[in-house]
Short mmCIF file of C-alpha atoms in Angstrom, two decimals:
data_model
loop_
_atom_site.label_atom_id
_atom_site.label_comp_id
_atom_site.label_asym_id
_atom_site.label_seq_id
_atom_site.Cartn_x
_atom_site.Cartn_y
_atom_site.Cartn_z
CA UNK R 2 56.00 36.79 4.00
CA UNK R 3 53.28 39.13 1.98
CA UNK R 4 53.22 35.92 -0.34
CA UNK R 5 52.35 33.73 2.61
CA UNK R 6 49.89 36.06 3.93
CA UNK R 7 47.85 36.35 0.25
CA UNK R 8 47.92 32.80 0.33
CA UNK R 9 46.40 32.24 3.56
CA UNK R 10 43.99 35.41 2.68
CA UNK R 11 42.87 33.13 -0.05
CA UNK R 12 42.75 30.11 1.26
CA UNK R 13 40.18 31.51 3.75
CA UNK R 14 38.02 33.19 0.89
CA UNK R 15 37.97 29.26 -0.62
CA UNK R 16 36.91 28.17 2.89
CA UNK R 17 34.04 30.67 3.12
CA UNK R 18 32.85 30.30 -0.75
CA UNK R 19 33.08 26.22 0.21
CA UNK R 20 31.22 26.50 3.56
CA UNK R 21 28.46 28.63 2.15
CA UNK R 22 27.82 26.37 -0.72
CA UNK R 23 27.72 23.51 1.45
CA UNK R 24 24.64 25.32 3.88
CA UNK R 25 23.27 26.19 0.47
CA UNK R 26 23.18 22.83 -0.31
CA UNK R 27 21.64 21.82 2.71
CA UNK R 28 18.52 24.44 2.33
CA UNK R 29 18.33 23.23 -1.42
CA UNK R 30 17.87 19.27 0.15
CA UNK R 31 15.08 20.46 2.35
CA UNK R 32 13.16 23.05 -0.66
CA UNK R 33 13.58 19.65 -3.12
CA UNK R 34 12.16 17.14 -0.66
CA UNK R 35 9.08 19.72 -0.87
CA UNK R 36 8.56 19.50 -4.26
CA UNK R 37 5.85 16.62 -5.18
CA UNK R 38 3.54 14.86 -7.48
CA UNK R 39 3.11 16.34 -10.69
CA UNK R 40 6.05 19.37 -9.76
CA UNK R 41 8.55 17.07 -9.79
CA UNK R 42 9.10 17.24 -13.26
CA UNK R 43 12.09 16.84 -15.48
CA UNK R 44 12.19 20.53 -16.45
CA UNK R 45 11.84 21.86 -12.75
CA UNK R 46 15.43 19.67 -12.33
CA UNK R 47 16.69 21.17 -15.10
CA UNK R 48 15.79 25.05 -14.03
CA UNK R 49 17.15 23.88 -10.53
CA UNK R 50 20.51 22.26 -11.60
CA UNK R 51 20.64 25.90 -13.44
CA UNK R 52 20.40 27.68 -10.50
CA UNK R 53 22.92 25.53 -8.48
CA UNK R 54 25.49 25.68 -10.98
CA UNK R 55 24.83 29.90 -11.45
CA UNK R 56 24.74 29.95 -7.46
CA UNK R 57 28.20 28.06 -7.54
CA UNK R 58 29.73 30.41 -10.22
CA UNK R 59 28.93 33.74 -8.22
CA UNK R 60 30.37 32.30 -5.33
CA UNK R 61 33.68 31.54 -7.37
CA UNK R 62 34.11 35.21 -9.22
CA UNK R 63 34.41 36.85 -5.79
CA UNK R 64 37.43 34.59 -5.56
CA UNK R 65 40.88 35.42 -6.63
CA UNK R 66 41.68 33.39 -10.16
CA UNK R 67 44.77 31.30 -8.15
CA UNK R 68 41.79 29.13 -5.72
CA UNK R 69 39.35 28.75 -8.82
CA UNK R 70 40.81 25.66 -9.37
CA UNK R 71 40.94 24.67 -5.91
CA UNK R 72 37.17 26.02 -4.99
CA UNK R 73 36.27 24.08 -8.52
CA UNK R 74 37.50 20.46 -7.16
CA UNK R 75 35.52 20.81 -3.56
CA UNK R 76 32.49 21.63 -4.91
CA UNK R 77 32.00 19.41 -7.76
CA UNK R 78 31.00 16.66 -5.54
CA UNK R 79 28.53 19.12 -3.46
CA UNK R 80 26.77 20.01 -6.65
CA UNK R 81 26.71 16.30 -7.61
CA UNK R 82 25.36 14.83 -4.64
CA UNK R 83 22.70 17.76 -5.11
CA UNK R 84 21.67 16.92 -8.65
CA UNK R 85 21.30 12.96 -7.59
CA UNK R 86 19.42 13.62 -4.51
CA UNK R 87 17.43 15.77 -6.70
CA UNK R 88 17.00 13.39 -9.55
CA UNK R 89 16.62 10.47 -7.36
CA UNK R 90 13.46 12.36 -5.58
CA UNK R 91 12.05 13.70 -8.44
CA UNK R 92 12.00 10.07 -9.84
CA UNK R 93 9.75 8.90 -6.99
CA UNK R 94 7.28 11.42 -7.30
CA UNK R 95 6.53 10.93 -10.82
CA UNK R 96 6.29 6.52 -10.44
CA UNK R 97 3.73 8.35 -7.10
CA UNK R 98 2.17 10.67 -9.39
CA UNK R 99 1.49 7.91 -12.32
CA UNK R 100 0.33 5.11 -9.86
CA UNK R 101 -1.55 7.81 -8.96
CA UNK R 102 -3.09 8.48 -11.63
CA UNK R 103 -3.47 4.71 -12.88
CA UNK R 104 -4.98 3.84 -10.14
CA UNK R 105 -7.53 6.86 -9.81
CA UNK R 106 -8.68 5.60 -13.63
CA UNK R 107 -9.13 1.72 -12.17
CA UNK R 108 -11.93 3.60 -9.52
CA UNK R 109 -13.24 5.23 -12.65
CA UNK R 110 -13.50 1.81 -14.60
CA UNK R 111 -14.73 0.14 -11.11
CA UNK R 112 -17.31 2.93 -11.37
CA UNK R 113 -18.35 2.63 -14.91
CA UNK R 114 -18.58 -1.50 -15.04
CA UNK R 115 -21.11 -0.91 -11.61
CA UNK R 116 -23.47 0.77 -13.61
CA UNK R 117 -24.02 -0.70 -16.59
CA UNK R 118 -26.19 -3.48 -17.77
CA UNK R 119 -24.13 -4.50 -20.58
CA UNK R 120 -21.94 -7.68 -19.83
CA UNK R 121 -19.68 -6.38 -23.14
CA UNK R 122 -19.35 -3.64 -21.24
CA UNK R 123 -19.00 -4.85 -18.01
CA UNK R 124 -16.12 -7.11 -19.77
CA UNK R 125 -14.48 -4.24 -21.55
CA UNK R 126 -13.89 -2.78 -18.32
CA UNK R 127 -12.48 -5.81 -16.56
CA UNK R 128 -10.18 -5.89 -19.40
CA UNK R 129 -9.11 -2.04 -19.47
CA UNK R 130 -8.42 -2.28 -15.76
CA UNK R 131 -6.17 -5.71 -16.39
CA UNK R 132 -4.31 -3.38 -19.42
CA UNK R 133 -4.01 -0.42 -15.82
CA UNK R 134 -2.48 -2.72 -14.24
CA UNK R 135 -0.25 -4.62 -16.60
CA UNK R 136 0.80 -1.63 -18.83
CA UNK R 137 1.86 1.09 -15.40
CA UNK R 138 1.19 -0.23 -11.73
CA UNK R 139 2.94 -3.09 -12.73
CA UNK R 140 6.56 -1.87 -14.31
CA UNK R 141 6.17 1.15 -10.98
CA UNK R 142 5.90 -1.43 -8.25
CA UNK R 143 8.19 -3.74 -9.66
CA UNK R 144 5.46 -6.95 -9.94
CA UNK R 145 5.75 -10.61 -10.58
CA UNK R 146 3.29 -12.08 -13.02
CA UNK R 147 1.28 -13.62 -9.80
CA UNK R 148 1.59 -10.33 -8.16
CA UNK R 149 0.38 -8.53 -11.40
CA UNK R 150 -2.62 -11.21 -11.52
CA UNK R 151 -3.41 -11.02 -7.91
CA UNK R 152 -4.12 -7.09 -8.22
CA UNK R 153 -6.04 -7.67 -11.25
CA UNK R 154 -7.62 -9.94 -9.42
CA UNK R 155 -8.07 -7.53 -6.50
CA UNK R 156 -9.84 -4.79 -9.01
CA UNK R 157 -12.01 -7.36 -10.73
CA UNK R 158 -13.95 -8.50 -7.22
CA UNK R 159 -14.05 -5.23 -6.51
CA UNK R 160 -15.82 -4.55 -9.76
CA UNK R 161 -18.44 -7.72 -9.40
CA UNK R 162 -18.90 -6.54 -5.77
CA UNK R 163 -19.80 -2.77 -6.92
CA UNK R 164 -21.86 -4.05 -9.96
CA UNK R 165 -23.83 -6.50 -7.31
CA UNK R 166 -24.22 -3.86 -4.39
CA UNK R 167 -25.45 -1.46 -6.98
CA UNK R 168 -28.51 -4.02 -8.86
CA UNK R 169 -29.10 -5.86 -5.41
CA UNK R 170 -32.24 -3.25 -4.22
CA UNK R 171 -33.48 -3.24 -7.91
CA UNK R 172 -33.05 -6.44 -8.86
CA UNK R 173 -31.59 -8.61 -6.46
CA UNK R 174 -32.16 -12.37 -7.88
CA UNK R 175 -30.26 -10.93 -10.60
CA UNK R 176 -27.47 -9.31 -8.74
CA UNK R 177 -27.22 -13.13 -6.57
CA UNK R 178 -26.86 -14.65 -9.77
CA UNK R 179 -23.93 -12.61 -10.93
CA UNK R 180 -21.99 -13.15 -7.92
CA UNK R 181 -22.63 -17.14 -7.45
CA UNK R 182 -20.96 -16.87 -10.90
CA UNK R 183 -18.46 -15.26 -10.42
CA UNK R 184 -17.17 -16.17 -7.06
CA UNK R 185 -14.25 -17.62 -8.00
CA UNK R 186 -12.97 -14.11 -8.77
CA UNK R 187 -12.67 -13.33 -4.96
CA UNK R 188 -9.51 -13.55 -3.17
CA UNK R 189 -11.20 -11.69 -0.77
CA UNK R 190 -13.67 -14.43 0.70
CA UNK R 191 -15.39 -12.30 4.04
CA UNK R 192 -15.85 -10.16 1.17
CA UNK R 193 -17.73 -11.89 -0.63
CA UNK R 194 -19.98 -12.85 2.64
CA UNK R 195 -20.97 -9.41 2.76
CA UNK R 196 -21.89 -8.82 -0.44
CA UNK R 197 -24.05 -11.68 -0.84
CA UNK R 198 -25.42 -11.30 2.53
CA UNK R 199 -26.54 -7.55 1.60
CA UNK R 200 -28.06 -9.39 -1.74
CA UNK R 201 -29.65 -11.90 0.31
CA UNK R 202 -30.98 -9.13 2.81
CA UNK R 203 -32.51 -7.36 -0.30
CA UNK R 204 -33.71 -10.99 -1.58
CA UNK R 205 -35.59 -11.33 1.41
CA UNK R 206 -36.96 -8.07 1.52
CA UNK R 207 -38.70 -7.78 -1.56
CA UNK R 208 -39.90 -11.32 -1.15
CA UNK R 209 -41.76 -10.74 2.09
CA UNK R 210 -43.13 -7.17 0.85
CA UNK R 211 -44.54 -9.44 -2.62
CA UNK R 212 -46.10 -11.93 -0.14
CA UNK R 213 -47.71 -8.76 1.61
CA UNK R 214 -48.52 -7.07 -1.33
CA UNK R 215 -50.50 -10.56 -2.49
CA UNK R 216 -51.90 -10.89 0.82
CA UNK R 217 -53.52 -7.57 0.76
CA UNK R 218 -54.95 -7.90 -2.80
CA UNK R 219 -56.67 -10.75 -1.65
CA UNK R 220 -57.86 -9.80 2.13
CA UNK R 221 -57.94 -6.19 1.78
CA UNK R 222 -60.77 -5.46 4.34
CA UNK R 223 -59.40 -8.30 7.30
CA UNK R 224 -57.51 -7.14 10.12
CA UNK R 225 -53.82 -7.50 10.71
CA UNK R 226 -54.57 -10.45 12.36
CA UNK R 227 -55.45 -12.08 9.82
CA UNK R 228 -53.46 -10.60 7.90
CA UNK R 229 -50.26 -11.76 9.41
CA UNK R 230 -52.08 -15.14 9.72
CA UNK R 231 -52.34 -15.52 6.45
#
């Protein structure tokens, strides 16, 4: 009967050490699904998967040697399910944290071909954002070759667009120009409308203000009148 007793004694203990690895588990789940972008790194799973397993072997020396075994085989799985939630998560935030970071360079190189007056460089650009989206969004979001050139695609107007918007009060003829050229790049087409209608806008500006500025060089002392009559 004292046999039976130490039995059931220990049996409970296994229950408890089980039951409070399982909560611990659960409070792990919610701390990981915290942990994002550049923190979810391999060695912060390794220091965690660490702790779980020295968190698993405290909780089996305060039982007796007779349910180690027993304590070992239900909580295998617990720490298991643990480390693949854990790894799973962790492997999400770092494809978020590089298409991230890919993507924050394309608005750099977006940047950088809008203000230069270099087609080579303008070019070079295009061509680093194609190698962007080829060489890291691509493999992340699992693209298709049309997918991958649609995006580059996507990028590229927005670069001619930026380059345009950015020459059109300068130089707007000029900035016209580039995008009847290279309309074909647009997938977006009302985009395109509003680019070249700001162009146009800015076309039409600085034409009226030369045919005032003539105007005045040769009427300078008539009235508005006149002015506007001319």
């Amino acid at each position: 009967r004292a046999i039976g007793l130490q039995e059931l004694e220990n049996e409970t203990k296994t229950n408890k050490a089980e039951i409070e690895y399982q909560t611990y588990e659960a409070q792990q789940r919610l701390e990981i699904d915290q942990i994002v972008g550049d923190a979810a790194s391999p060695a912060v799973l390794a220091a965690k998967q660490k702790e779980w397993e020295q968190k698993r072997n405290e909780l089996r020396s305060r039982l007796p040697p007779t349910a180690h075994r027993a304590f070992d085989s239900n909580t295998t799985g617990v720490l298991g399910r643990l480390v693949n939630h854990t790894a799973s998560h962790f492997a999400t935030q770092m494809k978020v944290s590089a298409l991230g970071a890919a993507e924050a360079k394309i608005k750099l190189e977006i940047k950088a071909a809008s203000e230069t007056d270099s087609p080579e460089e303008f070019a070079q650009g295009v061509g680093r954002i194609r190698r962007f989206v080829e060489d890291t969004v691509a493999p992340i979001k699992g693209y298709k070759r049309d997918q991958i050139e649609a995006d580059i695609l996507h990028h590229t107007e927005d670069a001619v667009a930026a380059w345009a918007t950015k020459k059109a009060p300068g130089d707007p003829t000029t900035a016209r120009k580039f995008l009847e050229e290279n309309e074909g790049l647009f997938l977006d087409k009302e985009k395109f409308n509003r680019v070249m209608n700001t162009v146009r806008d800015y076309e039409l500006h600085n034409r009226s203000r030369g045919i005032g500025d003539e105007v005045q060089s040769q009427m300078p002392d008539a009235s508005l009148e006149d002015k506007e009559k001319r």
